[in-house]
Amino acid sequence: MKKYNIKNINLASQGKKKIEWAGNEMPVLKSLEKKFSKNKPLKGLRLAACLHVTSETANLMILLKKSGAEVKLCASNPLSTQDEVVASLVKDYGISVYAVHGASRQLYYQHLESTVSDQTNMTMDDGADLVNLLHTKKKNYLKNIVGGTEETTTGVIRLKALAGQGKLAYPIIAVNDAMTKHFFDNRYGTGQSTIDGLIRATNILLAGKVLVVAGYGWCGRGVAMRAKGHGSQVIVTEVDPVRALEARMDGFEVMQMVDAARIGDIFVTATGDINVIDAKHIKLMKSGAILANTGHFDVEINVKALQNMAKSNKEVRPQVVEYSVGNKKINLIAGGRLVNLSAAEGHPAQVMDMSFAGQFQAAKYVWQNYKKMKPEVYVLPIKLDNEIAKAKLSTMGIQIDKLTQEQKKYLSSWELGT
Ligand SMILES: NC(=O)c1ccc[n+]([C@@H]2O[C@H](COP(=O)([O-])OP(=O)(O)OC[C@H]3O[C@@H](n4cnc5c(N)ncnc54)[C@H](O)[C@@H]3O)[C@@H](O)[C@H]2O)c1
């Protein structure tokens, strides 16, 4: 089979520069490379990865290869693929990649299939699409699989649903659930890059605008925090009472989407849920409203309903389609796909340094321990999570205090009170 399917190999030199630029900001990955490229702990591992194909992901692929794994990569979203990065991975680093920016649905799934075979030992997913493929159409490829890893909240939800039905066929580490992942990537990464995507797509001034964030989870908190910093009046919608309360006490207005719909200028969904912005909300919106999604799948805004309601639509800027709904104009960014990865470049390398250190450690852990693991969803061992945090602090030149013997004793005792 052809070892890659890409847009244009001549883009490689441009891609290499991007990969190196990101690599400069990924010192934890570099330290892992230094530690493991000699003894190659992943030797013999045939790994299929389905991730956003960005310059940061490229650095993870290079680390995995240098540590002994044979890697094949496809995209976890058709719009986040950086064709120049793909070209360089193939040409300069000899990694098999199946990814083309803007791939059709059919090509997207073809690429997933090209990435796995009956020789694959491990999956590395962002959204559980490879797991889905191996548990449905390609069950015959399960025979050599020993385990997997998962990057995002939505993927973890899908895996837990599969495990809940007793159907998960192999152990998977939910990298998303590591503290060094969702505390930082989901919050600060999504916070910054979502605003980046909004601005690149529209060049809108956020100051003075009413920005509605649906979902006050890790991603929603980040978006709300950064939008506030830009001077927006932020409204949060939630279904979870505790998170709604947290949003209110963090200083945001909280209300139902039907009420927010009437007053919002910009809407960002970050829930991992379906039809959070639906026809009934769109009907109430002001003319000029901007809709964007930063959750994993393009299901959070009911795009079909928007299309059906509109008498016409036109692309008004790259990544922005204006729908004429009655006498109003409603703007949708990136077709409702992840705004930060479609209209911008995803999270900055500094934060992906930790997420991908987690991916690497998870893959290594599974490869070395799969015989002891069951077909369940695991968290990254806390020791590894802490090691990533320590390594990141050290690369930032930050020292922290250590517990004294006296403090250790005090913190593990119950006898001493006031
Ligand atoms: N854009 C990115 O780069 C990026 C990065 C990480 C995660 N994600 C994705 O973003 C999504 C959210 O991830 P998270 O880590 O913040 O999850 P989370 O579980 O921490 O938060 C989701 C929140 O949405 C709320 N919610 C669910 N349905 C809702 C509804 N109908 N209306 C309002 N609120 C609702 C939940 O109560 C929860 O508080 C997931 O799909 C995840 O995979 C995207």
CSV table of C-alpha atoms in Angstrom, one decimal, residues 136-397:
chain,number,residue,atom,x,y,z
A,136,THR,CA,-17.0,-1.8,13.9
A,137,LYS,CA,-15.8,-2.2,10.3
A,138,LYS,CA,-12.3,-3.5,11.1
A,139,LYS,CA,-12.7,-5.9,14.0
A,140,ASN,CA,-10.3,-8.2,12.2
A,141,TYR,CA,-7.5,-5.7,12.9
A,142,LEU,CA,-7.9,-6.1,16.7
A,143,LYS,CA,-5.8,-9.3,16.9
A,144,ASN,CA,-2.4,-7.6,17.5
A,145,ILE,CA,-3.7,-4.5,19.4
A,146,VAL,CA,-2.4,-4.3,22.9
A,147,GLY,CA,-3.7,-0.9,24.0
A,148,GLY,CA,-4.3,2.7,23.1
A,149,THR,CA,-4.3,6.3,24.3
A,150,GLU,CA,-6.9,9.1,23.9
A,151,GLU,CA,-6.3,12.8,23.8
A,152,THR,CA,-9.7,14.6,24.3
A,153,THR,CA,-12.8,14.8,26.5
A,154,THR,CA,-15.2,13.7,23.8
A,155,GLY,CA,-13.0,10.7,23.0
A,156,VAL,CA,-12.9,9.7,26.7
A,157,ILE,CA,-16.7,10.0,26.8
A,158,ARG,CA,-17.1,7.7,23.8
A,159,LEU,CA,-14.6,5.2,25.3
A,160,LYS,CA,-16.4,5.1,28.7
A,161,ALA,CA,-19.6,4.5,26.8
A,162,LEU,CA,-18.0,1.6,24.9
A,163,ALA,CA,-16.5,0.2,28.1
A,164,GLY,CA,-19.8,0.7,30.0
A,165,GLN,CA,-21.4,-1.7,27.4
A,166,GLY,CA,-18.6,-4.2,28.1
A,167,LYS,CA,-17.4,-3.9,24.5
A,168,LEU,CA,-14.1,-2.1,24.8
A,169,ALA,CA,-11.6,-4.6,23.4
A,170,TYR,CA,-8.3,-3.3,24.8
A,171,PRO,CA,-6.9,-1.0,27.6
A,172,ILE,CA,-6.8,2.7,26.8
A,173,ILE,CA,-5.2,5.5,28.8
A,174,ALA,CA,-7.3,8.7,28.9
A,175,VAL,CA,-4.5,11.2,28.5
A,176,ASN,CA,-7.1,14.0,28.7
A,177,ASP,CA,-7.8,13.1,32.3
A,178,ALA,CA,-4.2,13.7,33.3
A,179,MET,CA,-3.9,16.9,35.3
A,180,THR,CA,-1.1,18.1,33.2
A,181,LYS,CA,-3.4,17.8,30.2
A,182,HIS,CA,-6.9,19.2,30.9
A,183,PHE,CA,-5.9,21.8,33.5
A,184,PHE,CA,-3.7,23.5,30.9
A,185,ASP,CA,-4.4,22.3,27.3
A,186,ASN,CA,-8.2,22.5,27.6
A,187,ARG,CA,-8.3,25.7,29.7
A,188,TYR,CA,-5.3,27.9,28.6
A,189,GLY,CA,-4.8,26.3,25.2
A,190,THR,CA,-8.4,26.4,24.1
A,191,GLY,CA,-8.9,29.7,25.8
A,192,GLN,CA,-6.2,31.4,23.8
A,193,SER,CA,-6.5,29.6,20.5
A,194,THR,CA,-10.3,29.9,20.3
A,195,ILE,CA,-10.0,33.7,20.6
A,196,ASP,CA,-7.2,33.5,18.1
A,197,GLY,CA,-9.5,31.6,15.7
A,198,LEU,CA,-12.3,34.1,16.2
A,199,ILE,CA,-10.1,37.0,15.5
A,200,ARG,CA,-8.3,35.6,12.5
A,201,ALA,CA,-11.6,34.6,10.9
A,202,THR,CA,-13.5,37.8,11.5
A,203,ASN,CA,-11.0,40.5,12.7
A,204,ILE,CA,-13.7,41.5,15.1
A,205,LEU,CA,-13.1,43.8,18.1
A,206,LEU,CA,-14.0,41.7,21.2
A,207,ALA,CA,-14.1,44.7,23.5
A,208,GLY,CA,-17.7,45.8,24.2
A,209,LYS,CA,-19.2,42.7,22.6
A,210,VAL,CA,-21.5,40.3,24.3
A,211,LEU,CA,-19.9,36.9,24.0
A,212,VAL,CA,-21.8,33.8,25.0
A,213,VAL,CA,-19.9,30.7,26.1
A,214,ALA,CA,-21.9,27.4,26.2
A,215,GLY,CA,-20.4,25.1,28.7
A,216,TYR,CA,-18.3,26.0,31.7
A,217,GLY,CA,-16.0,23.0,31.7
A,218,TRP,CA,-12.2,23.2,31.2
A,219,CYS,CA,-12.5,24.6,27.7
A,220,GLY,CA,-15.4,27.0,28.4
A,221,ARG,CA,-13.6,28.4,31.5
A,222,GLY,CA,-10.6,29.2,29.3
A,223,VAL,CA,-12.7,30.9,26.6
A,224,ALA,CA,-14.7,32.9,29.1
A,225,MET,CA,-11.6,34.0,31.0
A,226,ARG,CA,-9.8,35.2,27.9
A,227,ALA,CA,-12.8,36.9,26.3
A,228,LYS,CA,-13.3,38.8,29.6
A,229,GLY,CA,-9.7,39.9,29.3
A,230,HIS,CA,-10.4,41.3,25.9
A,231,GLY,CA,-13.2,43.4,27.3
A,232,SER,CA,-16.2,41.3,26.2
A,233,GLN,CA,-19.3,41.0,28.4
A,234,VAL,CA,-19.3,37.3,28.9
A,235,ILE,CA,-22.5,35.2,29.4
A,236,VAL,CA,-22.2,31.5,30.3
A,237,THR,CA,-24.9,28.9,29.7
A,238,GLU,CA,-24.7,25.5,31.5
A,239,VAL,CA,-26.7,22.4,32.4
A,240,ASP,CA,-24.6,21.5,35.5
A,241,PRO,CA,-25.7,23.5,38.6
A,242,VAL,CA,-22.3,23.5,40.2
A,243,ARG,CA,-20.5,24.7,37.1
A,244,ALA,CA,-23.2,27.3,36.6
A,245,LEU,CA,-22.6,28.5,40.1
A,246,GLU,CA,-18.9,28.6,39.6
A,247,ALA,CA,-19.3,30.7,36.5
A,248,ARG,CA,-21.5,33.2,38.4
A,249,MET,CA,-19.0,33.4,41.2
A,250,ASP,CA,-16.2,33.9,38.7
A,251,GLY,CA,-18.1,37.0,37.7
A,252,PHE,CA,-20.0,35.9,34.6
A,253,GLU,CA,-23.6,36.3,33.8
A,254,VAL,CA,-25.4,32.9,33.7
A,255,MET,CA,-28.6,32.3,31.9
A,256,GLN,CA,-30.4,29.9,29.5
A,257,MET,CA,-29.4,29.8,25.9
A,258,VAL,CA,-32.9,31.1,24.8
A,259,ASP,CA,-32.3,34.3,26.8
A,260,ALA,CA,-28.6,34.6,25.8
A,261,ALA,CA,-29.6,34.1,22.1
A,262,ARG,CA,-31.4,37.4,22.0
A,263,ILE,CA,-28.5,39.5,23.3
A,264,GLY,CA,-25.3,37.7,22.2
A,265,ASP,CA,-23.0,39.1,19.5
A,266,ILE,CA,-20.7,36.1,19.4
A,267,PHE,CA,-21.5,32.5,20.5
A,268,VAL,CA,-18.9,29.9,21.3
A,269,THR,CA,-19.9,26.3,22.1
A,270,ALA,CA,-17.6,24.2,24.3
A,271,THR,CA,-19.8,21.4,25.6
A,272,GLY,CA,-19.0,18.2,23.8
A,273,ASP,CA,-22.8,18.0,23.4
A,274,ILE,CA,-25.2,18.1,20.4
A,275,ASN,CA,-27.5,20.9,19.1
A,276,VAL,CA,-26.6,23.3,22.0
A,277,ILE,CA,-27.4,26.1,19.5
A,278,ASP,CA,-30.5,25.0,17.7
A,279,ALA,CA,-33.0,26.4,15.3
A,280,LYS,CA,-35.1,27.9,18.2
A,281,HIS,CA,-32.0,29.8,19.4
A,282,ILE,CA,-31.0,31.0,15.9
A,283,LYS,CA,-34.4,32.4,15.3
A,284,LEU,CA,-34.0,34.7,18.3
A,285,MET,CA,-30.5,36.0,17.4
A,286,LYS,CA,-29.6,39.5,16.3
A,287,SER,CA,-28.5,40.2,12.8
A,288,GLY,CA,-24.8,39.9,12.5
A,289,ALA,CA,-24.4,37.3,15.2
A,290,ILE,CA,-21.3,35.1,14.9
A,291,LEU,CA,-21.4,31.4,15.7
A,292,ALA,CA,-18.4,29.3,16.5
A,293,ASN,CA,-17.7,25.9,18.0
A,294,THR,CA,-14.6,24.8,20.0
A,295,GLY,CA,-15.9,21.4,21.1
A,296,HIS,CA,-14.6,18.3,19.4
A,297,PHE,CA,-17.2,17.5,16.8
A,298,ASP,CA,-19.2,19.7,14.5
A,299,VAL,CA,-22.5,18.9,16.2
A,300,GLU,CA,-22.7,21.6,18.9
A,301,ILE,CA,-24.3,24.1,16.5
A,302,ASN,CA,-27.1,22.6,14.5
A,303,VAL,CA,-25.7,23.6,11.1
A,304,LYS,CA,-28.3,21.6,9.2
A,305,ALA,CA,-31.1,23.6,10.8
A,306,LEU,CA,-29.2,26.8,10.0
A,307,GLN,CA,-28.9,25.7,6.4
A,308,ASN,CA,-32.6,24.8,6.2
A,309,MET,CA,-33.7,28.1,7.7
A,310,ALA,CA,-31.6,30.2,5.4
A,311,LYS,CA,-32.8,31.3,2.0
A,312,SER,CA,-29.2,31.8,0.8
A,313,ASN,CA,-25.6,31.7,2.1
A,314,LYS,CA,-22.3,33.1,0.9
A,315,GLU,CA,-18.7,33.0,2.0
A,316,VAL,CA,-17.9,36.5,3.2
A,317,ARG,CA,-14.4,35.9,4.3
A,318,PRO,CA,-12.2,32.7,4.4
A,319,GLN,CA,-13.8,30.4,7.0
A,320,VAL,CA,-16.9,32.7,7.4
A,321,VAL,CA,-20.2,31.9,5.8
A,322,GLU,CA,-23.0,34.4,6.1
A,323,TYR,CA,-26.5,32.8,6.2
A,324,SER,CA,-29.6,35.0,5.3
A,325,VAL,CA,-32.3,33.9,7.7
A,326,GLY,CA,-35.4,36.0,7.2
A,327,ASN,CA,-34.1,39.6,7.1
A,328,LYS,CA,-31.2,38.7,9.4
A,329,LYS,CA,-27.6,37.7,8.7
A,330,ILE,CA,-26.1,34.9,10.8
A,331,ASN,CA,-22.4,34.2,10.4
A,332,LEU,CA,-20.9,30.7,10.9
A,333,ILE,CA,-17.2,30.1,11.3
A,334,ALA,CA,-15.5,27.0,9.9
A,335,GLY,CA,-18.7,25.2,9.2
A,336,GLY,CA,-19.2,24.6,13.0
A,337,ARG,CA,-15.9,22.7,13.3
A,338,LEU,CA,-13.3,23.5,15.9
A,339,VAL,CA,-12.7,27.2,15.4
A,340,ASN,CA,-9.2,27.2,17.0
A,341,LEU,CA,-7.9,24.4,14.7
A,342,SER,CA,-9.8,25.4,11.6
A,343,ALA,CA,-9.4,29.2,11.6
A,344,ALA,CA,-6.2,29.3,13.6
A,345,GLU,CA,-3.4,26.8,14.4
A,346,GLY,CA,-4.7,25.1,17.5
A,347,HIS,CA,-3.0,25.4,20.8
A,348,PRO,CA,0.4,26.9,21.1
A,349,ALA,CA,3.3,24.5,21.3
A,350,GLN,CA,4.1,25.4,25.0
A,351,VAL,CA,0.9,23.8,26.1
A,352,MET,CA,1.0,20.9,23.7
A,353,ASP,CA,4.4,20.1,25.1
A,354,MET,CA,2.6,18.8,28.2
A,355,SER,CA,-0.3,17.1,26.5
A,356,PHE,CA,2.0,15.3,24.2
A,357,ALA,CA,4.5,14.4,26.9
A,358,GLY,CA,1.4,12.7,28.4
A,359,GLN,CA,0.7,10.9,25.1
A,360,PHE,CA,4.3,9.7,24.9
A,361,GLN,CA,4.3,8.5,28.6
A,362,ALA,CA,0.9,6.8,28.1
A,363,ALA,CA,2.1,5.0,25.0
A,364,LYS,CA,5.3,3.9,26.7
A,365,TYR,CA,3.4,2.8,29.8
A,366,VAL,CA,0.9,0.7,27.8
A,367,TRP,CA,3.7,-0.9,25.7
A,368,GLN,CA,5.6,-1.9,28.8
A,369,ASN,CA,2.6,-2.9,30.9
A,370,TYR,CA,-0.2,-4.1,28.7
A,371,LYS,CA,0.0,-7.7,29.9
A,372,LYS,CA,-1.1,-6.5,33.3
A,373,MET,CA,-3.9,-4.3,32.0
A,374,LYS,CA,-7.6,-5.0,31.4
A,375,PRO,CA,-9.8,-3.7,28.6
A,376,GLU,CA,-10.7,-0.6,30.6
A,377,VAL,CA,-10.2,3.2,30.4
A,378,TYR,CA,-7.2,4.1,32.6
A,379,VAL,CA,-5.8,7.4,33.9
A,380,LEU,CA,-2.2,8.2,33.4
A,381,PRO,CA,-0.4,7.1,36.6
A,382,ILE,CA,-0.1,10.1,38.9
A,383,LYS,CA,3.7,9.6,39.2
A,384,LEU,CA,4.0,10.2,35.4
A,385,ASP,CA,1.6,13.1,35.6
A,386,ASN,CA,3.8,14.7,38.3
A,387,GLU,CA,6.9,14.0,36.4
A,388,ILE,CA,5.5,16.0,33.4
A,389,ALA,CA,4.7,18.9,35.7
A,390,LYS,CA,8.1,18.8,37.3
A,391,ALA,CA,9.8,18.7,33.9
A,392,LYS,CA,7.7,21.6,32.6
A,393,LEU,CA,8.5,23.7,35.7
A,394,SER,CA,12.2,22.9,35.4
A,395,THR,CA,12.2,24.1,31.7
A,396,MET,CA,10.6,27.3,32.9
A,397,GLY,CA,13.4,27.8,35.4
